[in-house]
Amino acid sequence: MGETALIGRLRADLSAAGYTASAVTAVWGPTADEALRRGTLLPASRAAADASGPVAVLARLFVLGLAVPEEDAAAALPALGVDGLVDLGLGRRVPHGVASETELRPVLLPDADGVDEWWVVADPGEARVGGALPDDHVLGVGGATRTLLGLQLPRRVGTALDLGTGCGVQALRAARYADRVVATDISERALRSARLTAALNGVPDIEFVRGSLYEPVVGRRFDRIVTNPPFVITPRRADVPAYEYRDGGLEGDALVEAVVRGAADALTPGGIAQLLANWEDRGEAAGLDRVLDWAAEAGLDAWVIERESVDPASYAETWVRDGGTRRGDTDFDRLLEAWLDDFASRDVRSIGFGYVLLRLPASGVPRLRRGERLGGPVGDGLGAHLATCLDAEDWLAERDDAALAAARLVVAGDVTEERHHWPGDEHPTAMQLRQGGGFGRTVPLDAALGGLVGACDGELSVRAILGALASLLEEDEAALTIALLPQVRDLVANGMLLPAD
Ligand SMILES: C[S@@+](CC[C@H](N)C(=O)[O-])C[C@H]1O[C@@H](n2cnc3c(N)ncnc32)[C@H](O)[C@@H]1O
């Protein structure tokens, strides 16, 4: 039987079994599920040993990596059968039954538009492997994966590219918004996982192409590019393992530079690329500015958000541990030293992590250069917020101060005003605006800005509000305008005030 037919049967079996994320959690309960998330398998394995039914069998086989009796596997996969599972390369017969070296699990992936639940095919993680991961490991859904899924702009486009697709979920999400999706990876094993993930979830039209960076799509252009590239900075030395799934084989942050610069030749005019990345703060040159410079030199609009910054030793420890080497292992200090030498050779003071949004300007002339450091918790669906802010940037770029003053604005629905009083004092000692969504920004308010924002109901122009405020506060209107308009611009750029028309 052909592979497509076998995958169809597997899909039918998973569906009939009710192999959903909540059903899998129910097999071992929320506490064991939490332990699993931390990388401890034992509580789930113990609970699953007592559970019966197809979901428990599938969870033991595909999530916990335990062998199951052949008759149990056959009963859980009645259409595919054990032979079909073996033919698909998703299982093998072992002395005690059937085992799988693949992870195939239902995953809930929320964003602002709702929740996708997909069966994701990947390699088992570190907890199941029980040590260092192989160089050609295919990554499952991790924190960075979820972040980029939530960042994808919820706007319809014609074509999208997922560069470095791994297990394929970015391509699946992109397919929600794009008519045609191309997914690339340097790893044939990753492409195989991604193809299976797509087929199992009934997203059949993704084009999968093997190759490095933009090379497999040279000469083609896309309205949207999404990429969670292998950005982990790794010393380029023979005695330091290179992991295909996380490190692109170049020195320092050169891979990120290549992805950023290369976007200019792979985007359609007006097209947008979104990526996650690490960047190096070298000497006095902030990484954030280096990324903005690469984009500007390539003729791209850019918005770079640095979410965190860590020192070289912390960064090295994280990625040495991620590779499966623990503190106390003989290799730990040797690897740490290799990382520190590598950073020292480029005078790297710290390493930033964040989000990059690039756009090939339709006019041919880049005009957006926005870089900011925004830590703190964010929700699942930042993509919609980014889209609002990008629209706001375009709206602002077309308006000088006179045009902005003539505009009518409304306060965004997620913005609230906070007032803090000394006990017993009727006048607030501090006021601020708080954004409920997006990056949860806060903006300090004085009486003038508070009054202006409070009057933005879409009826009066900013100029009319400024005039009324000037008389109320007995201030010079021109001075008030000069003081407040830049703040109004910032509030619009951050989606806290919205154009009324
Ligand atoms: C961090 S994983 C991201 C996987 C997936 N897109 C996600 O969001 O979880 C990076 C992927 O890039 C692939 N990769 C590594 N080097 C590459 C290169 N030079 N060109 C294209 N893909 C590459 C890896 O095989 C891996 O699948």
PDB file of C-alpha atoms and ligand atoms in Angstrom, residues 139-140 145 162-167 170 184-187 190 211-213 228-230 244-248 255, ligand 1:
ATOM      1  CA  LEU A 139      12.869  19.218  17.260  1.00  0.00           C
ATOM      2  CA  GLY A 140       9.295  18.917  18.514  1.00  0.00           C
ATOM      3  CA  THR A 145       8.102  27.202  18.364  1.00  0.00           C
ATOM      4  CA  ASP A 162       8.646  28.475   6.351  1.00  0.00           C
ATOM      5  CA  LEU A 163      12.435  28.343   6.373  1.00  0.00           C
ATOM      6  CA  GLY A 164      13.819  25.540   8.569  1.00  0.00           C
ATOM      7  CA  THR A 165      10.463  23.873   9.063  1.00  0.00           C
ATOM      8  CA  GLY A 166      11.569  21.109  11.485  1.00  0.00           C
ATOM      9  CA  CYS A 167       8.443  19.185  12.465  1.00  0.00           C
ATOM     10  CA  GLN A 170       5.023  26.853  11.402  1.00  0.00           C
ATOM     11  CA  THR A 184      12.314  24.108   3.567  1.00  0.00           C
ATOM     12  CA  ASP A 185      14.855  22.414   5.750  1.00  0.00           C
ATOM     13  CA  ILE A 186      18.449  21.327   5.414  1.00  0.00           C
ATOM     14  CA  SER A 187      17.536  18.036   7.053  1.00  0.00           C
ATOM     15  CA  ALA A 190      13.036  17.054   9.406  1.00  0.00           C
ATOM     16  CA  GLY A 211      18.326  22.910   1.116  1.00  0.00           C
ATOM     17  CA  SER A 212      20.168  25.525   3.122  1.00  0.00           C
ATOM     18  CA  LEU A 213      18.647  28.911   3.940  1.00  0.00           C
ATOM     19  CA  ASN A 228      12.604  29.935  13.700  1.00  0.00           C
ATOM     20  CA  PRO A 229      16.092  29.447  12.306  1.00  0.00           C
ATOM     21  CA  PRO A 230      18.930  27.510  13.939  1.00  0.00           C
ATOM     22  CA  GLU A 244      21.598  20.833  13.015  1.00  0.00           C
ATOM     23  CA  TYR A 245      18.286  21.619  14.720  1.00  0.00           C
ATOM     24  CA  ARG A 246      19.575  24.613  16.662  1.00  0.00           C
ATOM     25  CA  ASP A 247      22.800  25.871  15.096  1.00  0.00           C
ATOM     26  CA  GLY A 248      23.319  26.797  11.480  1.00  0.00           C
ATOM     27  CA  LEU A 255      23.334  32.843  10.387  1.00  0.00           C
TER      28      LEU A 255
HETATM   29  C1  LIG B   1      15.070  25.664  15.739  1.00  0.00           C
HETATM   30  S1  LIG B   1      14.541  24.502  14.545  1.00  0.00           S
HETATM   31  C2  LIG B   1      12.932  25.146  14.155  1.00  0.00           C
HETATM   32  C3  LIG B   1      11.937  24.116  13.766  1.00  0.00           C
HETATM   33  C4  LIG B   1      10.513  24.612  13.590  1.00  0.00           C
HETATM   34  N1  LIG B   1      10.409  25.536  12.477  1.00  0.00           N
HETATM   35  C5  LIG B   1       9.972  25.248  14.849  1.00  0.00           C
HETATM   36  O1  LIG B   1       9.575  26.425  14.806  1.00  0.00           O
HETATM   37  O2  LIG B   1       9.947  24.598  15.877  1.00  0.00           O
HETATM   38  C6  LIG B   1      15.540  24.973  13.168  1.00  0.00           C
HETATM   39  C7  LIG B   1      15.358  24.128  11.927  1.00  0.00           C
HETATM   40  O3  LIG B   1      16.235  24.629  10.919  1.00  0.00           O
HETATM   41  C8  LIG B   1      16.846  23.550  10.227  1.00  0.00           C
HETATM   42  N2  LIG B   1      18.127  24.031   9.677  1.00  0.00           N
HETATM   43  C9  LIG B   1      19.357  23.982  10.210  1.00  0.00           C
HETATM   44  N3  LIG B   1      20.265  24.562   9.404  1.00  0.00           N
HETATM   45  C10 LIG B   1      19.568  25.001   8.326  1.00  0.00           C
HETATM   46  C11 LIG B   1      19.921  25.688   7.147  1.00  0.00           C
HETATM   47  N4  LIG B   1      21.177  26.060   6.916  1.00  0.00           N
HETATM   48  N5  LIG B   1      18.950  25.949   6.254  1.00  0.00           N
HETATM   49  C12 LIG B   1      17.659  25.593   6.477  1.00  0.00           C
HETATM   50  N6  LIG B   1      17.265  24.955   7.585  1.00  0.00           N
HETATM   51  C13 LIG B   1      18.198  24.658   8.493  1.00  0.00           C
HETATM   52  C14 LIG B   1      16.976  22.467  11.259  1.00  0.00           C
HETATM   53  O4  LIG B   1      17.074  21.198  10.641  1.00  0.00           O
HETATM   54  C15 LIG B   1      15.717  22.663  12.100  1.00  0.00           C
HETATM   55  O5  LIG B   1      14.672  21.867  11.606  1.00  0.00           O
END
